[in-house]
């Protein structure tokens, strides 16, 4: 017990004065020195840092949401539908249309963002003595869910092109006996997709693996995080098509990215009824407010409109990747990871990425310092925003 004096610094993000958590507060020992997650929130003209859909909702969809929320207004004295049955059915209909997979509401579950879905998965399937396995680099929130649920967190390195190293991943699953295997596809921050055959190999392998410390016959749950799946090239399948044959598969999704609904905080997961029932044990009572359910239902009723810019953002991704590959940093062409998402990881040999990031900020363009050293991530904006990004980056690279 050496923590008796002084105070612990907690950064509240750029632009906010640092505060400190007083040392007399009984903060959990493993949280001492931790800082809240979040990209710097800077007020710059062009924000390409958090992978949102840059196009605002149409007036028609806004009116439908307002009307839907108004209708539940009278009943806000009552708790909402705990099982959010209508919304689960609406997500089933959406998946039928989007991924040609017919599921029933018992195989579907929603929460306040896929971040809450993930936390519920960790609460149900992680825990002390358990391990979750991921593929590095990946979404930086995963270790935080692990920490918050006292779950061990292990990583297998991806290959140089950020695809999964299948042999190493299978070996790690075999040797660790994790209770959860977490794979983002398309992966954040690389944008790379997990091929369906590799996922099937992993699922099959997990069927033969025993979870360490668990009773005989308990196998790992494989979680595929498909936050960006709608941005994949047409014709590529989604992991939801494997749910019927794999009771240990959970596919997490969100309305935050392609669906242009990040502010509403709605995520969902498709999985076997057994996995969904496990999540129902750990969820907070009535975790999804009536307002959220009403807003999500109205937006899902206008799915085509909400997704109408996805094709354009896909083209922007291709054009921006081509353009970036034609740029040089200190005489060497930039590398760009193969992306099926709405963002690009680029650079590969930026010896001072922080300087590049800051020079872009000075020119009004905010991107993200994330992922491996020497790389930066930019998400796709409107045509005007991408013009501003290209112009600023060309200037900065010329001075590097
Ligand atoms: C953005 C993102 C999410 C989405 O989180 P929400 O809580 O649904 O907004 C989930 N997973 C990954 C990998 C992401 O990048």
mmCIF file of C-alpha atoms and ligand atoms in Angstrom:
data_model
loop_
_atom_site.group_PDB
_atom_site.id
_atom_site.type_symbol
_atom_site.label_atom_id
_atom_site.label_comp_id
_atom_site.label_asym_id
_atom_site.label_seq_id
_atom_site.Cartn_x
_atom_site.Cartn_y
_atom_site.Cartn_z
ATOM 1 C CA UNK A 1 0.000 0.000 0.000
ATOM 2 C CA UNK A 2 2.279 2.734 -1.243
ATOM 3 C CA UNK A 3 -0.520 4.882 -2.658
ATOM 4 C CA UNK A 4 -0.951 7.116 0.371
ATOM 5 C CA UNK A 5 -0.255 10.613 -0.837
ATOM 6 C CA UNK A 6 -0.486 12.774 -3.877
ATOM 7 C CA UNK A 7 -3.134 12.546 -6.524
ATOM 8 C CA UNK A 8 -3.609 10.603 -9.696
ATOM 9 C CA UNK A 9 -3.646 12.441 -12.975
ATOM 10 C CA UNK A 10 -6.477 11.716 -15.355
ATOM 11 C CA UNK A 11 -6.363 13.275 -18.787
ATOM 12 C CA UNK A 12 -9.848 14.305 -19.874
ATOM 13 C CA UNK A 13 -8.830 14.634 -23.486
ATOM 14 C CA UNK A 14 -7.266 17.497 -25.358
ATOM 15 C CA UNK A 15 -8.811 20.880 -24.827
ATOM 16 C CA UNK A 16 -9.881 19.988 -21.269
ATOM 17 C CA UNK A 17 -7.837 20.814 -18.218
ATOM 18 C CA UNK A 18 -6.434 17.717 -16.526
ATOM 19 C CA UNK A 19 -8.195 16.826 -13.303
ATOM 20 C CA UNK A 20 -7.034 14.380 -10.725
ATOM 21 C CA UNK A 21 -8.794 11.645 -8.809
ATOM 22 C CA UNK A 22 -8.117 12.370 -5.133
ATOM 23 C CA UNK A 23 -5.932 9.728 -3.494
ATOM 24 C CA UNK A 24 -8.453 9.290 -0.621
ATOM 25 C CA UNK A 25 -10.993 7.777 -2.988
ATOM 26 C CA UNK A 26 -10.966 3.974 -2.959
ATOM 27 C CA UNK A 27 -10.402 3.668 -6.703
ATOM 28 C CA UNK A 28 -9.875 0.048 -7.707
ATOM 29 C CA UNK A 29 -6.127 -0.647 -7.607
ATOM 30 C CA UNK A 30 -6.014 -1.806 -11.228
ATOM 31 C CA UNK A 31 -7.655 1.447 -12.382
ATOM 32 C CA UNK A 32 -5.097 3.746 -10.765
ATOM 33 C CA UNK A 33 -3.284 5.684 -13.474
ATOM 34 C CA UNK A 34 -5.823 4.708 -16.144
ATOM 35 C CA UNK A 35 -7.275 7.418 -18.384
ATOM 36 C CA UNK A 36 -10.708 7.511 -20.044
ATOM 37 C CA UNK A 37 -10.846 6.197 -23.603
ATOM 38 C CA UNK A 38 -11.534 8.580 -26.438
ATOM 39 C CA UNK A 39 -10.139 10.293 -29.481
ATOM 40 C CA UNK A 40 -9.101 13.905 -28.872
ATOM 41 C CA UNK A 41 -12.191 16.088 -29.422
ATOM 42 C CA UNK A 42 -10.778 19.152 -31.145
ATOM 43 C CA UNK A 43 -13.008 21.730 -32.742
ATOM 44 C CA UNK A 44 -11.518 21.747 -36.256
ATOM 45 C CA UNK A 45 -13.291 22.414 -39.576
ATOM 46 C CA UNK A 46 -12.596 18.921 -41.003
ATOM 47 C CA UNK A 47 -12.988 15.969 -38.602
ATOM 48 C CA UNK A 48 -11.927 12.652 -40.117
ATOM 49 C CA UNK A 49 -10.973 10.950 -36.870
ATOM 50 C CA UNK A 50 -13.810 8.779 -35.519
ATOM 51 C CA UNK A 51 -15.084 6.897 -38.593
ATOM 52 C CA UNK A 52 -18.550 8.434 -38.687
ATOM 53 C CA UNK A 53 -20.712 8.692 -41.795
ATOM 54 C CA UNK A 54 -20.208 12.404 -42.696
ATOM 55 C CA UNK A 55 -23.640 12.863 -44.297
ATOM 56 C CA UNK A 56 -26.430 14.194 -42.054
ATOM 57 C CA UNK A 57 -29.877 12.593 -41.896
ATOM 58 C CA UNK A 58 -32.473 13.756 -44.399
ATOM 59 C CA UNK A 59 -35.381 15.880 -43.193
ATOM 60 C CA UNK A 60 -37.709 12.994 -44.006
ATOM 61 C CA UNK A 61 -35.872 10.601 -41.664
ATOM 62 C CA UNK A 62 -35.554 13.289 -38.984
ATOM 63 C CA UNK A 63 -39.344 13.824 -39.149
ATOM 64 C CA UNK A 64 -40.000 10.079 -38.897
ATOM 65 C CA UNK A 65 -37.742 9.837 -35.829
ATOM 66 C CA UNK A 66 -39.380 12.869 -34.199
ATOM 67 C CA UNK A 67 -42.845 11.415 -34.814
ATOM 68 C CA UNK A 68 -41.837 8.000 -33.496
ATOM 69 C CA UNK A 69 -40.328 9.529 -30.344
ATOM 70 C CA UNK A 70 -43.360 11.788 -29.886
ATOM 71 C CA UNK A 71 -45.627 8.741 -29.896
ATOM 72 C CA UNK A 72 -43.777 7.096 -26.992
ATOM 73 C CA UNK A 73 -43.698 10.399 -25.099
ATOM 74 C CA UNK A 74 -47.027 9.757 -23.400
ATOM 75 C CA UNK A 75 -45.798 6.414 -22.063
ATOM 76 C CA UNK A 76 -42.488 7.611 -20.648
ATOM 77 C CA UNK A 77 -43.935 7.193 -17.146
ATOM 78 C CA UNK A 78 -43.682 3.449 -17.824
ATOM 79 C CA UNK A 79 -40.553 1.323 -18.165
ATOM 80 C CA UNK A 80 -39.770 0.413 -21.786
ATOM 81 C CA UNK A 81 -40.121 -3.057 -23.313
ATOM 82 C CA UNK A 82 -37.254 -4.830 -21.544
ATOM 83 C CA UNK A 83 -36.996 -7.335 -24.371
ATOM 84 C CA UNK A 84 -37.253 -4.657 -27.102
ATOM 85 C CA UNK A 85 -39.075 -7.238 -29.222
ATOM 86 C CA UNK A 86 -40.181 -4.967 -32.060
ATOM 87 C CA UNK A 87 -36.669 -3.633 -32.461
ATOM 88 C CA UNK A 88 -35.160 -7.130 -32.497
ATOM 89 C CA UNK A 89 -37.623 -8.104 -35.223
ATOM 90 C CA UNK A 90 -36.701 -4.962 -37.180
ATOM 91 C CA UNK A 91 -33.007 -5.911 -36.999
ATOM 92 C CA UNK A 92 -33.856 -9.428 -38.230
ATOM 93 C CA UNK A 93 -35.646 -7.894 -41.221
ATOM 94 C CA UNK A 94 -32.674 -5.609 -41.826
ATOM 95 C CA UNK A 95 -30.199 -8.523 -41.790
ATOM 96 C CA UNK A 96 -32.415 -10.485 -44.147
ATOM 97 C CA UNK A 97 -32.181 -7.610 -46.601
ATOM 98 C CA UNK A 98 -28.569 -6.581 -45.966
ATOM 99 C CA UNK A 99 -26.909 -9.996 -45.546
ATOM 100 C CA UNK A 100 -29.483 -12.426 -46.964
ATOM 101 C CA UNK A 101 -29.719 -14.209 -43.609
ATOM 102 C CA UNK A 102 -33.045 -14.958 -41.973
ATOM 103 C CA UNK A 103 -32.850 -14.898 -38.161
ATOM 104 C CA UNK A 104 -35.534 -14.807 -35.479
ATOM 105 C CA UNK A 105 -35.685 -12.269 -32.590
ATOM 106 C CA UNK A 106 -34.362 -14.950 -30.180
ATOM 107 C CA UNK A 107 -31.100 -14.751 -32.160
ATOM 108 C CA UNK A 108 -30.884 -10.984 -31.973
ATOM 109 C CA UNK A 109 -30.140 -8.509 -29.172
ATOM 110 C CA UNK A 110 -29.624 -4.742 -29.083
ATOM 111 C CA UNK A 111 -27.912 -2.356 -26.670
ATOM 112 C CA UNK A 112 -26.634 1.195 -26.325
ATOM 113 C CA UNK A 113 -23.976 0.946 -29.009
ATOM 114 C CA UNK A 114 -21.991 -2.144 -29.882
ATOM 115 C CA UNK A 115 -19.650 -1.059 -27.095
ATOM 116 C CA UNK A 116 -22.356 -2.121 -24.634
ATOM 117 C CA UNK A 117 -22.894 -5.346 -26.602
ATOM 118 C CA UNK A 118 -19.177 -6.110 -26.259
ATOM 119 C CA UNK A 119 -19.176 -5.353 -22.549
ATOM 120 C CA UNK A 120 -22.180 -7.662 -22.070
ATOM 121 C CA UNK A 121 -20.341 -10.419 -23.977
ATOM 122 C CA UNK A 122 -17.350 -9.986 -21.661
ATOM 123 C CA UNK A 123 -19.599 -9.944 -18.598
ATOM 124 C CA UNK A 124 -21.222 -13.188 -19.687
ATOM 125 C CA UNK A 125 -18.265 -15.084 -21.138
ATOM 126 C CA UNK A 126 -15.157 -13.473 -19.587
ATOM 127 C CA UNK A 127 -14.325 -13.023 -15.932
ATOM 128 C CA UNK A 128 -11.547 -13.841 -13.466
ATOM 129 C CA UNK A 129 -9.347 -16.727 -14.578
ATOM 130 C CA UNK A 130 -10.595 -16.451 -18.139
ATOM 131 C CA UNK A 131 -8.760 -15.145 -21.211
ATOM 132 C CA UNK A 132 -9.953 -13.319 -24.320
ATOM 133 C CA UNK A 133 -7.799 -13.484 -27.437
ATOM 134 C CA UNK A 134 -7.511 -10.807 -30.134
ATOM 135 C CA UNK A 135 -5.381 -10.074 -33.213
ATOM 136 C CA UNK A 136 -2.980 -7.118 -32.971
ATOM 137 C CA UNK A 137 -3.422 -4.348 -34.074
ATOM 138 C CA UNK A 138 -7.121 -4.084 -33.336
ATOM 139 C CA UNK A 139 -9.784 -1.888 -31.687
ATOM 140 C CA UNK A 140 -8.286 -0.285 -28.613
ATOM 141 C CA UNK A 141 -11.472 -0.656 -26.531
ATOM 142 C CA UNK A 142 -11.132 -4.456 -26.297
ATOM 143 C CA UNK A 143 -8.475 -4.418 -23.544
ATOM 144 C CA UNK A 144 -10.718 -2.015 -21.594
ATOM 145 C CA UNK A 145 -13.709 -4.394 -21.601
ATOM 146 C CA UNK A 146 -11.277 -7.115 -20.502
ATOM 147 C CA UNK A 147 -9.917 -4.942 -17.683
ATOM 148 C CA UNK A 148 -13.392 -3.905 -16.522
ATOM 149 C CA UNK A 149 -14.530 -7.543 -16.307
ATOM 150 C CA UNK A 150 -11.263 -8.903 -14.824
ATOM 151 C CA UNK A 151 -10.691 -10.964 -17.969
ATOM 152 C CA UNK A 152 -7.168 -11.693 -19.224
ATOM 153 C CA UNK A 153 -6.338 -10.143 -22.612
ATOM 154 C CA UNK A 154 -3.930 -11.787 -25.061
ATOM 155 C CA UNK A 155 -2.956 -10.838 -28.596
ATOM 156 C CA UNK A 156 -1.630 -12.658 -31.634
ATOM 157 C CA UNK A 157 0.293 -10.444 -34.077
ATOM 158 C CA UNK A 158 -1.283 -9.953 -37.491
ATOM 159 C CA UNK A 159 0.865 -10.354 -40.604
ATOM 160 C CA UNK A 160 2.640 -7.322 -42.154
ATOM 161 C CA UNK A 161 -0.402 -6.694 -44.368
ATOM 162 C CA UNK A 162 -2.672 -6.767 -41.236
ATOM 163 C CA UNK A 163 -4.444 -9.978 -42.213
ATOM 164 C CA UNK A 164 -4.891 -12.663 -39.568
ATOM 165 C CA UNK A 165 -1.976 -15.058 -39.104
ATOM 166 C CA UNK A 166 -4.162 -18.153 -39.144
ATOM 167 C CA UNK A 167 -1.521 -20.663 -37.996
ATOM 168 C CA UNK A 168 -0.429 -18.513 -35.046
ATOM 169 C CA UNK A 169 -4.043 -17.755 -34.135
ATOM 170 C CA UNK A 170 -5.009 -21.432 -34.131
ATOM 171 C CA UNK A 171 -1.902 -22.275 -32.071
ATOM 172 C CA UNK A 172 -2.769 -19.564 -29.523
ATOM 173 C CA UNK A 173 -6.376 -20.770 -29.240
ATOM 174 C CA UNK A 174 -5.078 -24.291 -28.685
ATOM 175 C CA UNK A 175 -2.498 -23.309 -26.041
ATOM 176 C CA UNK A 176 -4.505 -20.652 -24.136
ATOM 177 C CA UNK A 177 -7.981 -22.177 -24.170
ATOM 178 C CA UNK A 178 -9.545 -18.653 -24.240
ATOM 179 C CA UNK A 179 -13.224 -18.279 -23.386
ATOM 180 C CA UNK A 180 -13.546 -15.613 -26.101
ATOM 181 C CA UNK A 181 -11.837 -15.015 -29.448
ATOM 182 C CA UNK A 182 -12.413 -11.449 -30.673
ATOM 183 C CA UNK A 183 -11.936 -10.624 -34.340
ATOM 184 C CA UNK A 184 -12.991 -7.350 -35.953
ATOM 185 C CA UNK A 185 -13.917 -7.635 -39.626
ATOM 186 C CA UNK A 186 -13.323 -5.187 -41.224
ATOM 187 C CA UNK A 187 -10.684 -4.604 -38.563
ATOM 188 C CA UNK A 188 -10.128 -1.239 -36.904
ATOM 189 C CA UNK A 189 -7.578 0.412 -37.446
ATOM 190 C CA UNK A 190 -6.472 -1.511 -40.546
ATOM 191 C CA UNK A 191 -9.792 -1.945 -42.406
ATOM 192 C CA UNK A 192 -8.787 -5.482 -43.402
ATOM 193 C CA UNK A 193 -11.468 -8.152 -43.678
ATOM 194 C CA UNK A 194 -11.355 -11.681 -42.286
ATOM 195 C CA UNK A 195 -11.992 -14.159 -45.141
ATOM 196 C CA UNK A 196 -15.013 -16.384 -44.506
ATOM 197 C CA UNK A 197 -12.974 -19.612 -44.956
ATOM 198 C CA UNK A 198 -10.515 -18.507 -42.251
ATOM 199 C CA UNK A 199 -13.377 -17.687 -39.885
ATOM 200 C CA UNK A 200 -14.879 -21.125 -40.531
ATOM 201 C CA UNK A 201 -11.498 -22.753 -39.810
ATOM 202 C CA UNK A 202 -11.285 -20.844 -36.515
ATOM 203 C CA UNK A 203 -14.878 -21.746 -35.603
ATOM 204 C CA UNK A 204 -14.234 -25.403 -36.328
ATOM 205 C CA UNK A 205 -10.989 -25.365 -34.316
ATOM 206 C CA UNK A 206 -12.780 -23.776 -31.338
ATOM 207 C CA UNK A 207 -15.274 -26.654 -31.316
ATOM 208 C CA UNK A 208 -12.340 -28.932 -30.430
ATOM 209 C CA UNK A 209 -10.768 -26.609 -27.846
ATOM 210 C CA UNK A 210 -11.471 -26.755 -24.153
ATOM 211 C CA UNK A 211 -11.819 -23.409 -22.290
ATOM 212 C CA UNK A 212 -9.045 -23.335 -19.661
ATOM 213 C CA UNK A 213 -10.414 -23.957 -16.174
ATOM 214 C CA UNK A 214 -13.955 -24.672 -17.394
ATOM 215 C CA UNK A 215 -15.750 -28.024 -17.141
ATOM 216 C CA UNK A 216 -15.295 -30.631 -19.872
ATOM 217 C CA UNK A 217 -17.068 -29.783 -23.134
ATOM 218 C CA UNK A 218 -17.006 -25.956 -22.770
ATOM 219 C CA UNK A 219 -15.689 -24.285 -25.944
ATOM 220 C CA UNK A 220 -14.618 -20.711 -26.777
ATOM 221 C CA UNK A 221 -17.134 -18.181 -28.098
ATOM 222 C CA UNK A 222 -15.950 -16.464 -31.295
ATOM 223 C CA UNK A 223 -17.011 -12.816 -31.510
ATOM 224 C CA UNK A 224 -16.797 -11.115 -34.895
ATOM 225 C CA UNK A 225 -17.082 -7.331 -34.639
ATOM 226 C CA UNK A 226 -18.698 -6.167 -37.878
ATOM 227 C CA UNK A 227 -18.997 -2.464 -37.011
ATOM 228 C CA UNK A 228 -18.020 -1.486 -40.580
ATOM 229 C CA UNK A 229 -19.478 -4.418 -42.521
ATOM 230 C CA UNK A 230 -21.859 -2.390 -44.724
ATOM 231 C CA UNK A 231 -18.813 -0.750 -46.336
ATOM 232 C CA UNK A 232 -17.504 -4.054 -47.736
ATOM 233 C CA UNK A 233 -17.470 -4.487 -51.489
ATOM 234 C CA UNK A 234 -20.757 -5.858 -52.836
ATOM 235 C CA UNK A 235 -20.840 -9.658 -52.975
ATOM 236 C CA UNK A 236 -18.669 -10.293 -49.902
ATOM 237 C CA UNK A 237 -20.590 -12.276 -47.262
ATOM 238 C CA UNK A 238 -21.128 -11.300 -43.630
ATOM 239 C CA UNK A 239 -20.373 -13.630 -40.721
ATOM 240 C CA UNK A 240 -24.086 -13.566 -39.825
ATOM 241 C CA UNK A 241 -24.544 -16.155 -42.605
ATOM 242 C CA UNK A 242 -22.639 -18.653 -40.389
ATOM 243 C CA UNK A 243 -24.784 -18.249 -37.265
ATOM 244 C CA UNK A 244 -27.233 -21.024 -38.082
ATOM 245 C CA UNK A 245 -24.418 -23.629 -38.165
ATOM 246 C CA UNK A 246 -22.227 -22.257 -35.358
ATOM 247 C CA UNK A 247 -23.809 -21.884 -31.905
ATOM 248 C CA UNK A 248 -20.519 -20.454 -30.537
ATOM 249 C CA UNK A 249 -20.469 -17.498 -32.957
ATOM 250 C CA UNK A 250 -21.598 -13.975 -32.035
ATOM 251 C CA UNK A 251 -21.599 -11.217 -34.662
ATOM 252 C CA UNK A 252 -21.642 -7.711 -33.242
ATOM 253 C CA UNK A 253 -22.893 -4.817 -35.347
ATOM 254 C CA UNK A 254 -23.767 -1.166 -34.961
ATOM 255 C CA UNK A 255 -25.897 1.626 -36.400
ATOM 256 C CA UNK A 256 -23.054 4.077 -35.614
ATOM 257 C CA UNK A 257 -21.003 3.863 -38.772
ATOM 258 C CA UNK A 258 -22.481 3.157 -42.237
ATOM 259 C CA UNK A 259 -26.019 3.616 -40.874
ATOM 260 C CA UNK A 260 -25.227 7.225 -39.917
ATOM 261 C CA UNK A 261 -26.724 6.951 -36.421
ATOM 262 C CA UNK A 262 -23.736 7.260 -34.040
ATOM 263 C CA UNK A 263 -25.463 9.885 -31.901
ATOM 264 C CA UNK A 264 -28.399 7.592 -31.090
ATOM 265 C CA UNK A 265 -26.161 4.875 -29.557
ATOM 266 C CA UNK A 266 -27.588 1.660 -30.952
ATOM 267 C CA UNK A 267 -25.643 -1.566 -31.482
ATOM 268 C CA UNK A 268 -26.815 -5.158 -31.862
ATOM 269 C CA UNK A 269 -25.566 -8.709 -31.938
ATOM 270 C CA UNK A 270 -26.692 -11.738 -33.922
ATOM 271 C CA UNK A 271 -25.964 -15.140 -32.397
ATOM 272 C CA UNK A 272 -27.498 -18.419 -31.289
ATOM 273 C CA UNK A 273 -30.424 -18.153 -28.858
ATOM 274 C CA UNK A 274 -28.119 -19.598 -26.176
ATOM 275 C CA UNK A 275 -25.654 -16.723 -26.456
ATOM 276 C CA UNK A 276 -28.485 -14.158 -26.468
ATOM 277 C CA UNK A 277 -29.982 -15.725 -23.327
ATOM 278 C CA UNK A 278 -26.577 -15.417 -21.637
ATOM 279 C CA UNK A 279 -26.535 -11.677 -22.417
ATOM 280 C CA UNK A 280 -30.021 -11.300 -20.957
ATOM 281 C CA UNK A 281 -28.605 -12.418 -17.605
ATOM 282 C CA UNK A 282 -26.009 -9.638 -17.396
ATOM 283 C CA UNK A 283 -27.879 -6.735 -18.981
ATOM 284 C CA UNK A 284 -29.124 -3.870 -16.842
ATOM 285 C CA UNK A 285 -32.911 -3.966 -16.394
ATOM 286 C CA UNK A 286 -34.510 -1.972 -19.212
ATOM 287 C CA UNK A 287 -31.107 -0.971 -20.583
ATOM 288 C CA UNK A 288 -32.548 0.334 -23.861
ATOM 289 C CA UNK A 289 -34.731 3.400 -23.313
ATOM 290 C CA UNK A 290 -38.119 3.777 -24.997
ATOM 291 C CA UNK A 291 -36.731 6.865 -26.750
ATOM 292 C CA UNK A 292 -33.796 4.897 -28.143
ATOM 293 C CA UNK A 293 -36.035 2.058 -29.279
ATOM 294 C CA UNK A 294 -38.451 4.462 -30.977
ATOM 295 C CA UNK A 295 -35.641 6.351 -32.736
ATOM 296 C CA UNK A 296 -33.954 3.134 -33.910
ATOM 297 C CA UNK A 297 -37.230 1.693 -35.222
ATOM 298 C CA UNK A 298 -37.936 4.861 -37.202
ATOM 299 C CA UNK A 299 -34.416 4.903 -38.675
ATOM 300 C CA UNK A 300 -34.588 1.207 -39.595
ATOM 301 C CA UNK A 301 -37.829 1.994 -41.411
ATOM 302 C CA UNK A 302 -35.709 4.211 -43.672
ATOM 303 C CA UNK A 303 -32.684 1.914 -44.024
ATOM 304 C CA UNK A 304 -32.197 2.582 -47.742
ATOM 305 C CA UNK A 305 -32.064 6.301 -47.159
ATOM 306 C CA UNK A 306 -29.709 5.966 -44.181
ATOM 307 C CA UNK A 307 -27.341 3.828 -46.272
ATOM 308 C CA UNK A 308 -27.679 5.889 -49.442
ATOM 309 C CA UNK A 309 -24.163 7.387 -49.198
ATOM 310 C CA UNK A 310 -22.371 4.103 -48.517
ATOM 311 C CA UNK A 311 -21.607 3.437 -52.197
ATOM 312 C CA UNK A 312 -20.190 6.917 -52.553
ATOM 313 C CA UNK A 313 -18.041 6.519 -49.421
ATOM 314 C CA UNK A 314 -16.762 3.203 -50.831
ATOM 315 C CA UNK A 315 -15.693 5.019 -54.017
ATOM 316 C CA UNK A 316 -14.102 7.761 -51.919
ATOM 317 C CA UNK A 317 -12.141 5.064 -50.081
ATOM 318 C CA UNK A 318 -10.869 3.632 -53.382
ATOM 319 C CA UNK A 319 -9.971 7.049 -54.808
ATOM 320 C CA UNK A 320 -8.270 8.141 -51.600
ATOM 321 C CA UNK A 321 -6.289 4.889 -51.363
ATOM 322 C CA UNK A 322 -5.104 5.348 -54.968
ATOM 323 C CA UNK A 323 -4.169 8.947 -54.292
ATOM 324 C CA UNK A 324 -2.300 8.096 -51.080
ATOM 325 C CA UNK A 325 -0.301 5.375 -52.856
ATOM 326 C CA UNK A 326 0.868 8.049 -55.286
ATOM 327 C CA UNK A 327 2.253 10.270 -52.476
ATOM 328 C CA UNK A 328 5.740 10.056 -51.011
ATOM 329 C CA UNK A 329 7.222 10.696 -47.578
ATOM 330 C CA UNK A 330 10.974 11.398 -47.609
ATOM 331 C CA UNK A 331 11.255 9.924 -51.086
ATOM 332 C CA UNK A 332 9.360 6.699 -50.389
ATOM 333 C CA UNK A 333 5.785 5.996 -51.540
ATOM 334 C CA UNK A 334 3.140 5.751 -48.820
ATOM 335 C CA UNK A 335 1.754 2.352 -47.929
ATOM 336 C CA UNK A 336 -2.012 1.899 -47.531
ATOM 337 C CA UNK A 337 -3.636 -1.102 -45.848
ATOM 338 C CA UNK A 338 -6.299 -2.893 -47.916
ATOM 339 C CA UNK A 339 -9.566 -1.578 -46.498
ATOM 340 C CA UNK A 340 -13.166 -2.778 -46.687
ATOM 341 C CA UNK A 341 -14.274 -0.044 -44.274
ATOM 342 C CA UNK A 342 -14.766 3.731 -44.420
ATOM 343 C CA UNK A 343 -11.234 4.522 -43.248
ATOM 344 C CA UNK A 344 -7.675 3.994 -44.388
ATOM 345 C CA UNK A 345 -4.535 3.193 -42.399
ATOM 346 C CA UNK A 346 -1.691 4.797 -44.297
ATOM 347 C CA UNK A 347 1.973 5.739 -44.101
ATOM 348 C CA UNK A 348 3.939 2.726 -42.983
ATOM 349 C CA UNK A 349 7.174 4.659 -42.525
ATOM 350 C CA UNK A 350 6.129 7.952 -40.948
ATOM 351 C CA UNK A 351 9.086 8.406 -38.632
ATOM 352 C CA UNK A 352 7.284 11.265 -36.907
ATOM 353 C CA UNK A 353 3.578 10.651 -37.257
ATOM 354 C CA UNK A 354 2.771 12.969 -34.354
ATOM 355 C CA UNK A 355 4.346 15.875 -36.248
ATOM 356 C CA UNK A 356 2.316 15.036 -39.379
ATOM 357 C CA UNK A 357 -0.854 14.810 -37.261
ATOM 358 C CA UNK A 358 -0.158 18.201 -35.677
ATOM 359 C CA UNK A 359 0.687 19.876 -38.995
ATOM 360 C CA UNK A 360 -2.634 18.605 -40.393
ATOM 361 C CA UNK A 361 -4.418 20.027 -37.324
ATOM 362 C CA UNK A 362 -2.799 23.408 -38.001
ATOM 363 C CA UNK A 363 -4.401 23.224 -41.453
ATOM 364 C CA UNK A 364 -7.826 22.446 -39.940
ATOM 365 C CA UNK A 365 -7.828 18.693 -40.592
ATOM 366 C CA UNK A 366 -8.219 16.226 -37.724
ATOM 367 C CA UNK A 367 -7.243 12.583 -38.314
ATOM 368 C CA UNK A 368 -6.237 9.910 -35.798
ATOM 369 C CA UNK A 369 -2.928 8.789 -34.343
ATOM 370 C CA UNK A 370 -3.756 5.131 -33.766
ATOM 371 C CA UNK A 371 -2.448 1.700 -34.620
ATOM 372 C CA UNK A 372 1.161 0.682 -35.122
ATOM 373 C CA UNK A 373 4.034 3.180 -35.052
ATOM 374 C CA UNK A 374 4.594 5.011 -38.362
ATOM 375 C CA UNK A 375 0.952 4.757 -39.491
ATOM 376 C CA UNK A 376 -1.989 7.171 -39.331
ATOM 377 C CA UNK A 377 -5.703 6.629 -39.878
ATOM 378 C CA UNK A 378 -8.112 8.827 -41.825
ATOM 379 C CA UNK A 379 -11.817 8.231 -42.292
ATOM 380 C CA UNK A 380 -13.771 9.119 -45.401
ATOM 381 C CA UNK A 381 -15.581 12.442 -45.399
ATOM 382 C CA UNK A 382 -17.558 14.460 -47.932
ATOM 383 C CA UNK A 383 -15.882 15.391 -51.221
ATOM 384 C CA UNK A 384 -15.054 18.853 -49.839
ATOM 385 C CA UNK A 385 -13.550 17.366 -46.681
ATOM 386 C CA UNK A 386 -11.421 14.949 -48.705
ATOM 387 C CA UNK A 387 -10.202 17.830 -50.894
ATOM 388 C CA UNK A 388 -9.121 19.655 -47.759
ATOM 389 C CA UNK A 389 -7.403 16.498 -46.440
ATOM 390 C CA UNK A 390 -5.496 15.880 -49.675
ATOM 391 C CA UNK A 391 -4.386 19.474 -49.981
ATOM 392 C CA UNK A 392 -3.217 19.640 -46.359
ATOM 393 C CA UNK A 393 -1.419 16.291 -46.471
ATOM 394 C CA UNK A 394 0.368 17.140 -49.741
ATOM 395 C CA UNK A 395 1.652 20.362 -48.143
ATOM 396 C CA UNK A 396 2.808 18.551 -45.011
ATOM 397 C CA UNK A 397 4.514 15.736 -46.907
ATOM 398 C CA UNK A 398 6.369 18.285 -49.042
ATOM 399 C CA UNK A 399 7.857 19.761 -45.850
ATOM 400 C CA UNK A 400 8.698 16.429 -44.252
HETATM 401 C C1 LIG B 1 -16.751 2.351 -33.946
HETATM 402 C C2 LIG B 1 -16.582 0.923 -33.562
HETATM 403 C C3 LIG B 1 -17.588 0.267 -32.876
HETATM 404 C C4 LIG B 1 -18.907 0.965 -32.657
HETATM 405 O O1 LIG B 1 -19.165 1.315 -31.408
HETATM 406 P P1 LIG B 1 -20.633 1.836 -31.015
HETATM 407 O O2 LIG B 1 -20.616 1.664 -29.548
HETATM 408 O O3 LIG B 1 -21.625 0.940 -31.695
HETATM 409 O O4 LIG B 1 -20.737 3.238 -31.491
HETATM 410 C C5 LIG B 1 -17.430 -1.062 -32.556
HETATM 411 N N1 LIG B 1 -16.324 -1.728 -32.902
HETATM 412 C C6 LIG B 1 -15.336 -1.132 -33.592
HETATM 413 C C7 LIG B 1 -14.149 -1.922 -33.994
HETATM 414 C C8 LIG B 1 -15.437 0.207 -33.921
HETATM 415 O O5 LIG B 1 -14.447 0.803 -34.579
#
